[in-house]
Amino acid sequence: MGKNLPITDANLYPIHDKVQGEERLSFDDGVALYESPDITGVGYLANIVRESQNGNFAYYNINQHIDYSNVCILHARCHFCAFARKNIKTDGAWEMSVDEFLDNAAYSIDHGCTEIHSVGGLHPKLPFEYYLDMLRGLKKRMPQVHLKFFTAVEIHHFSRIFKMSIEEVLIALRDAGLDSLPGGGAEIFAEETREKICPGKLSAEGWLEVHDIAHRLDIPTNATMLYGHLETVEDRVDHLIRLRAQQDKSGGFITFIPLAFHPENTRMAYLPSTSGLTDLQNIAVSRLMLDNFPHIKAYWIMIGMNVAQVSLSYGADDIDGTVTEEKITHMAGAVTPESVTVAEISRVIREAGRIPIERDTLYNEIIREGHRWHRRAA
Ligand code: V47
């Protein structure tokens, strides 16, 4: 068994058999994958799943990130965050008016973006109308553009401060133009570690409940996991298995994005940055454990374009997008550019031996004719 396989760790052979038989991997398999010294072998296994699900394609999108404000009532609680500020008077704080936000988003029209990704801190004072007006204003100006707004933590915050149920919040936002939720705020679900890195933040159950309700309302969402801080290997596997169980239940996750912790300017600045091998390992193990997630995204902003390129053979089928003005990671010391061109993304993907496909948020292929674009009919 395994004689002609590019696997040197015998602990991976039974997992190889399960992967070949399309059998679900267990908690112990997840731990064995993380503990294996044979990263190439783990990547080989992840690549089998990646190619069976997404062939030779590698997806990207043309998108814009706009963070409407970094004022956050949890500013003192999330020890991994370099983005949040106590109030608008604090050094480095910002708060866009709806008009400023809409002016900022004009970039999306000029640059043919198919998606705007917008999140903010948990703002104590902005009224619900502010969020509705942002969405309505964008939908009026650019009805084609997909609006991926607000993490589960923001949705829960709105429900609390506006005294509405999660369902009421999501329905009102959806009616105003919300198309999907990004995957942020999940951090690490394991209670003990979560309590150390972000005490008092929305719990794992709370995060999953918001996504559950969104899925029931036909609002698709993404999921993330923050790694490279105080979490154990068991915490990571537990996180992936809880996401997999949620996907079995509600089925609305589109893509999973492992997020590499950036320590600079945070209260955990004593920790080292993640290594390329840890980044590849997290991509590969998530591809293997999350058998019911259609896509795994290598977020180049956090792991760098070089590792993102290699990850296309370690389980990832998506490289995120052009991005533009990313703040959360750059305020925590990311050295990647804040934006990249389509030509560069295509070159990176082709060089990895994959076929670049421009997609929208829901993975419909985008066809461009000059400045105009449309989604390929299914
Ligand atoms: O929720 C915060 C994380 C998330 C740091 O859904 C940090 O398509 C690293 O969720 N170092 C926001 N990470 C980013 C996010 C995301 C990004 C790209 C695509 C999608 C998607 C979602 O970033 C936060 C938090 O988990 N984060 N601080 C830090 N210092």
XYZ file of C-alpha atoms and ligand atoms in Angstrom:
408
model
C 0.000 0.000 0.000
C 1.185 3.494 -0.806
C 4.374 2.319 -2.499
C 4.044 4.563 -5.527
C 2.412 7.474 -3.743
C 4.165 10.785 -3.026
C 3.495 10.161 0.694
C 6.244 9.487 3.217
C 4.164 9.481 6.441
C 2.536 6.061 6.930
C -0.167 7.716 9.104
C -1.510 9.278 5.920
C -2.161 5.970 4.106
C -5.518 5.242 5.773
C -6.544 8.846 5.053
C -5.524 8.367 1.437
C -7.846 5.347 1.260
C -10.711 7.403 2.691
C -10.054 10.249 0.242
C -10.061 7.780 -2.675
C -13.307 6.279 -1.356
C -14.821 9.770 -0.823
C -15.325 8.873 2.816
C -15.734 11.594 5.430
C -12.626 12.264 7.562
C -12.843 12.044 11.360
C -11.585 14.363 14.106
C -8.572 12.050 14.564
C -7.839 12.171 10.829
C -7.812 15.976 11.046
C -5.332 15.864 13.923
C -3.153 13.336 12.048
C -3.127 15.637 9.011
C -2.083 18.647 11.093
C 0.552 16.634 12.968
C 2.038 15.059 9.864
C 5.575 16.191 9.038
C 4.799 15.237 5.419
C 3.312 18.499 4.139
C 3.785 17.382 0.538
C 1.784 14.227 1.263
C -1.016 16.248 2.912
C -1.003 18.616 -0.079
C -1.147 15.673 -2.481
C -4.283 14.385 -0.718
C -5.896 17.844 -0.719
C -5.122 18.218 -4.401
C -7.057 15.024 -5.178
C -10.180 16.578 -3.622
C -9.500 19.998 -5.162
C -9.204 18.562 -8.673
C -12.209 16.273 -8.302
C -14.336 19.262 -7.189
C -12.974 22.091 -9.314
C -10.868 20.458 -12.035
C -8.024 22.596 -13.269
C -9.834 25.895 -12.732
C -8.663 28.629 -10.368
C -11.121 31.389 -9.626
C -10.689 35.078 -8.856
C -12.948 38.121 -8.818
C -12.711 41.854 -9.363
C -13.802 43.375 -6.098
C -13.482 46.343 -3.804
C -13.208 46.320 -0.009
C -14.694 49.330 1.794
C -14.579 49.384 5.587
C -17.186 51.991 6.544
C -15.837 52.590 10.079
C -13.303 51.119 12.500
C -14.977 52.462 15.647
C -15.772 49.360 17.697
C -17.246 48.678 21.112
C -15.049 45.560 21.273
C -11.852 47.582 20.605
C -10.340 46.502 23.926
C -11.427 42.886 23.675
C -10.181 41.403 20.390
C -6.510 40.922 21.155
C -5.721 40.009 17.538
C -7.146 43.200 16.041
C -5.115 46.226 14.907
C -8.063 47.789 13.096
C -10.513 48.827 15.828
C -10.581 52.207 17.614
C -12.443 53.278 20.758
C -14.242 56.286 19.301
C -14.038 58.755 16.437
C -11.632 60.989 18.392
C -9.077 58.191 18.815
C -6.013 58.428 16.604
C -6.535 56.476 13.359
C -10.350 56.244 13.686
C -12.693 56.842 10.744
C -16.400 56.837 10.054
C -17.671 57.380 6.507
C -20.920 59.179 5.883
C -23.304 57.393 3.523
C -22.330 59.874 0.784
C -18.620 59.298 1.381
C -19.238 55.568 1.248
C -21.133 55.872 -2.034
C -18.431 58.142 -3.499
C -15.821 55.582 -2.505
C -17.807 52.834 -4.208
C -17.751 54.746 -7.503
C -14.371 53.010 -7.912
C -16.302 49.768 -8.435
C -18.157 51.127 -11.446
C -15.010 52.664 -12.941
C -13.042 49.438 -12.480
C -15.716 46.917 -13.434
C -15.965 45.341 -9.968
C -18.576 42.612 -9.591
C -18.520 42.662 -5.774
C -18.203 45.124 -2.899
C -17.071 43.606 0.405
C -17.837 45.874 3.334
C -17.425 45.405 7.067
C -16.824 47.662 10.039
C -16.321 47.674 13.787
C -19.305 47.313 16.133
C -20.282 50.966 16.067
C -22.178 52.153 19.151
C -24.132 55.010 17.576
C -24.812 54.720 13.830
C -28.562 54.214 13.239
C -29.963 51.223 11.329
C -30.964 53.603 8.503
C -27.251 54.269 7.893
C -26.669 50.619 6.934
C -29.894 50.417 4.932
C -29.052 53.639 3.072
C -25.598 52.325 2.121
C -27.130 49.217 0.602
C -30.024 51.041 -1.069
C -27.721 53.710 -2.465
C -25.398 51.106 -3.983
C -28.176 48.962 -5.434
C -29.638 52.056 -7.102
C -26.312 53.130 -8.597
C -24.928 49.681 -9.474
C -27.675 47.039 -9.458
C -25.386 44.416 -11.036
C -22.765 44.545 -8.283
C -23.012 41.881 -5.545
C -23.053 43.352 -2.018
C -21.234 41.094 0.480
C -21.677 43.071 3.695
C -21.442 42.639 7.481
C -20.006 39.718 9.442
C -22.202 37.609 11.713
C -20.784 39.627 14.617
C -22.087 42.885 13.113
C -25.472 41.293 12.375
C -25.727 40.142 15.995
C -24.712 43.651 17.159
C -27.463 45.245 15.011
C -29.991 42.826 16.477
C -28.940 43.811 19.995
C -28.760 47.584 19.611
C -31.777 47.977 17.317
C -33.838 45.509 19.402
C -34.748 43.346 16.437
C -34.418 39.586 15.965
C -31.534 38.308 13.806
C -34.133 37.305 11.245
C -35.678 40.795 11.169
C -32.248 42.388 10.747
C -31.324 40.089 7.873
C -34.663 40.512 6.111
C -34.448 44.319 6.343
C -30.860 44.319 5.043
C -31.740 41.875 2.271
C -34.691 44.036 1.218
C -32.311 47.001 1.077
C -29.871 45.140 -1.208
C -27.691 42.770 0.847
C -26.683 39.747 -1.273
C -24.442 37.708 1.041
C -22.420 37.790 4.269
C -18.621 37.536 4.380
C -17.039 34.913 6.624
C -15.333 37.133 9.212
C -15.727 37.051 12.974
C -15.503 33.261 13.292
C -11.939 33.480 14.682
C -11.587 30.140 16.480
C -14.696 28.462 17.890
C -13.091 26.488 20.767
C -14.382 28.253 23.880
C -11.209 28.280 25.966
C -9.036 29.777 23.228
C -11.801 32.118 22.019
C -12.061 33.473 25.549
C -8.308 34.167 25.551
C -8.116 35.955 22.185
C -11.475 37.783 22.184
C -13.236 37.584 25.559
C -16.862 38.646 25.424
C -17.138 38.453 21.619
C -20.106 36.667 20.035
C -19.796 32.940 20.835
C -19.285 30.126 18.332
C -22.964 29.178 18.720
C -23.988 32.783 18.129
C -21.832 33.018 14.992
C -23.209 29.741 13.642
C -26.785 30.747 14.466
C -26.530 33.941 12.390
C -25.256 31.903 9.428
C -27.950 29.292 9.993
C -30.670 31.950 9.849
C -29.064 33.613 6.808
C -29.012 30.284 4.966
C -32.649 29.654 5.823
C -33.438 33.068 4.307
C -31.501 32.077 1.169
C -28.687 34.488 1.940
C -25.425 32.693 1.106
C -22.405 33.232 3.348
C -18.695 32.487 3.661
C -16.768 31.075 6.616
C -13.293 31.749 7.997
C -10.900 30.497 10.682
C -8.184 32.664 12.205
C -5.044 30.572 12.836
C -1.496 31.234 13.989
C -2.264 32.683 17.447
C -2.929 30.638 20.623
C -5.016 27.888 19.068
C -4.113 24.193 19.268
C -4.305 21.689 16.432
C -7.391 20.239 18.145
C -9.010 23.707 18.157
C -8.508 23.980 14.390
C -9.993 20.546 13.699
C -12.910 21.267 16.042
C -13.541 24.537 14.160
C -13.593 22.792 10.779
C -15.880 20.024 12.029
C -18.378 22.532 13.506
C -18.464 24.332 10.140
C -18.933 21.038 8.300
C -21.844 20.112 10.602
C -23.439 23.523 10.012
C -23.065 23.094 6.249
C -24.759 19.667 6.483
C -27.621 21.378 8.281
C -28.142 24.597 6.350
C -26.032 24.257 3.179
C -25.490 27.951 2.419
C -21.717 28.313 2.759
C -20.014 29.160 -0.513
C -16.352 29.294 0.357
C -14.010 28.790 3.297
C -11.085 31.139 3.890
C -8.341 30.259 6.400
C -6.969 33.568 7.743
C -3.314 33.817 8.798
C -2.887 35.901 11.958
C -0.828 39.096 11.516
C 0.593 40.128 14.903
C 1.930 43.668 14.296
C 0.167 46.485 16.212
C -1.948 43.979 18.143
C -1.850 42.866 21.776
C -0.388 39.581 20.572
C 2.539 41.252 18.822
C 4.893 38.935 20.738
C 3.823 36.057 18.446
C 5.660 35.312 15.196
C 3.912 35.575 11.820
C 2.760 32.286 10.299
C 5.164 30.429 8.020
C 4.481 29.447 4.410
C 4.234 25.792 5.416
C 1.645 26.525 8.135
C -0.375 28.493 5.587
C -0.257 25.611 3.077
C -1.115 23.109 5.800
C -4.233 25.067 6.784
C -5.394 25.313 3.181
C -4.815 21.589 2.640
C -6.414 20.332 5.861
C -9.467 22.550 5.357
C -9.905 21.211 1.815
C -9.801 17.673 3.191
C -12.047 18.182 6.236
C -14.648 20.470 4.619
C -15.896 17.889 2.112
C -19.213 19.763 1.749
C -17.712 23.189 0.966
C -17.532 23.853 -2.769
C -14.560 26.249 -2.583
C -11.424 26.964 -0.534
C -9.982 30.437 -0.910
C -6.295 31.335 -0.573
C -6.562 34.964 0.536
C -3.377 36.353 -1.035
C -3.615 39.536 1.033
C -2.833 37.504 4.171
C -0.530 34.736 2.903
C 1.196 36.603 0.083
C 0.886 35.920 -3.640
C 3.744 33.382 -3.714
C 2.191 31.062 -1.121
C -1.274 31.636 -2.634
C 0.131 30.466 -5.975
C 1.558 27.250 -4.492
C -1.678 26.687 -2.544
C -3.471 26.154 -5.869
C -1.865 22.683 -5.754
C -2.553 22.246 -2.008
C -6.341 22.407 -2.017
C -7.222 25.999 -2.909
C -9.254 26.719 -6.046
C -9.700 30.446 -5.490
C -7.300 33.303 -4.952
C -9.818 36.031 -3.921
C -9.689 39.192 -5.985
C -8.145 42.476 -6.911
C -9.336 43.738 -3.457
C -8.279 47.440 -3.364
C -7.671 49.291 -0.100
C -7.612 46.343 2.303
C -7.308 47.697 5.845
C -7.733 44.923 8.456
C -4.545 43.032 7.580
C -2.500 46.040 6.503
C -3.068 47.773 9.836
C -1.645 44.565 11.386
C 1.549 44.755 9.364
C 0.772 42.913 6.105
C 3.487 43.594 3.547
C 1.399 42.521 0.549
C 0.169 45.297 -1.770
C -3.347 46.662 -1.056
C -4.467 45.717 -4.521
C -3.383 43.649 -7.518
C -4.204 43.754 -11.242
C -6.144 41.127 -13.169
C -3.096 40.644 -15.421
C -0.991 39.737 -12.363
C -3.632 37.357 -10.952
C -3.977 35.635 -14.338
C -0.217 35.309 -14.694
C 0.132 33.803 -11.213
C -2.667 31.286 -11.877
C -1.389 30.261 -15.331
C 2.140 29.867 -14.018
C 0.703 27.436 -11.418
C -0.611 25.337 -14.309
C -4.264 26.284 -13.686
C -6.878 27.982 -15.842
C -7.941 31.420 -14.521
C -11.696 32.009 -14.420
C -13.138 35.352 -13.422
C -16.158 34.635 -11.213
C -18.769 36.606 -9.350
C -19.314 36.035 -5.612
C -21.496 32.991 -6.313
C -18.981 31.496 -8.772
C -20.866 32.334 -11.968
C -18.348 32.975 -14.741
C -17.997 36.612 -15.791
C -17.804 37.488 -19.472
C -16.316 40.884 -20.393
C -16.776 42.889 -23.566
C -14.822 46.124 -23.278
C -16.089 47.975 -20.200
C -19.258 45.905 -19.973
C -19.640 42.573 -18.194
C -22.298 39.947 -17.675
C -22.646 36.598 -15.948
C -22.499 33.547 -18.212
C -25.981 32.072 -18.488
C -26.173 28.755 -16.613
O -13.052 38.833 11.163
C -8.620 40.551 12.232
C -9.513 38.657 10.809
C -11.338 38.995 9.498
C -6.519 40.199 12.031
O -15.747 36.254 3.224
C -7.202 39.276 11.249
O -14.778 36.386 1.280
C -5.231 38.370 10.566
O -13.197 37.813 7.209
N -4.505 39.223 11.334
C -11.857 39.886 8.385
N -6.568 38.377 10.518
C -11.442 39.374 7.018
C -12.416 38.367 6.481
C -12.422 38.043 5.039
C -11.349 38.384 4.249
C -11.403 38.095 2.893
C -12.493 37.492 2.329
C -13.565 37.167 3.137
C -14.778 36.556 2.521
C -13.538 37.432 4.499
O -9.937 39.163 9.582
C -11.778 39.274 10.889
C -10.745 38.524 11.674
O -11.065 37.159 11.733
N -8.491 39.511 11.408
N -7.417 40.986 12.631
C -5.110 40.152 12.084
N -4.390 40.957 12.854
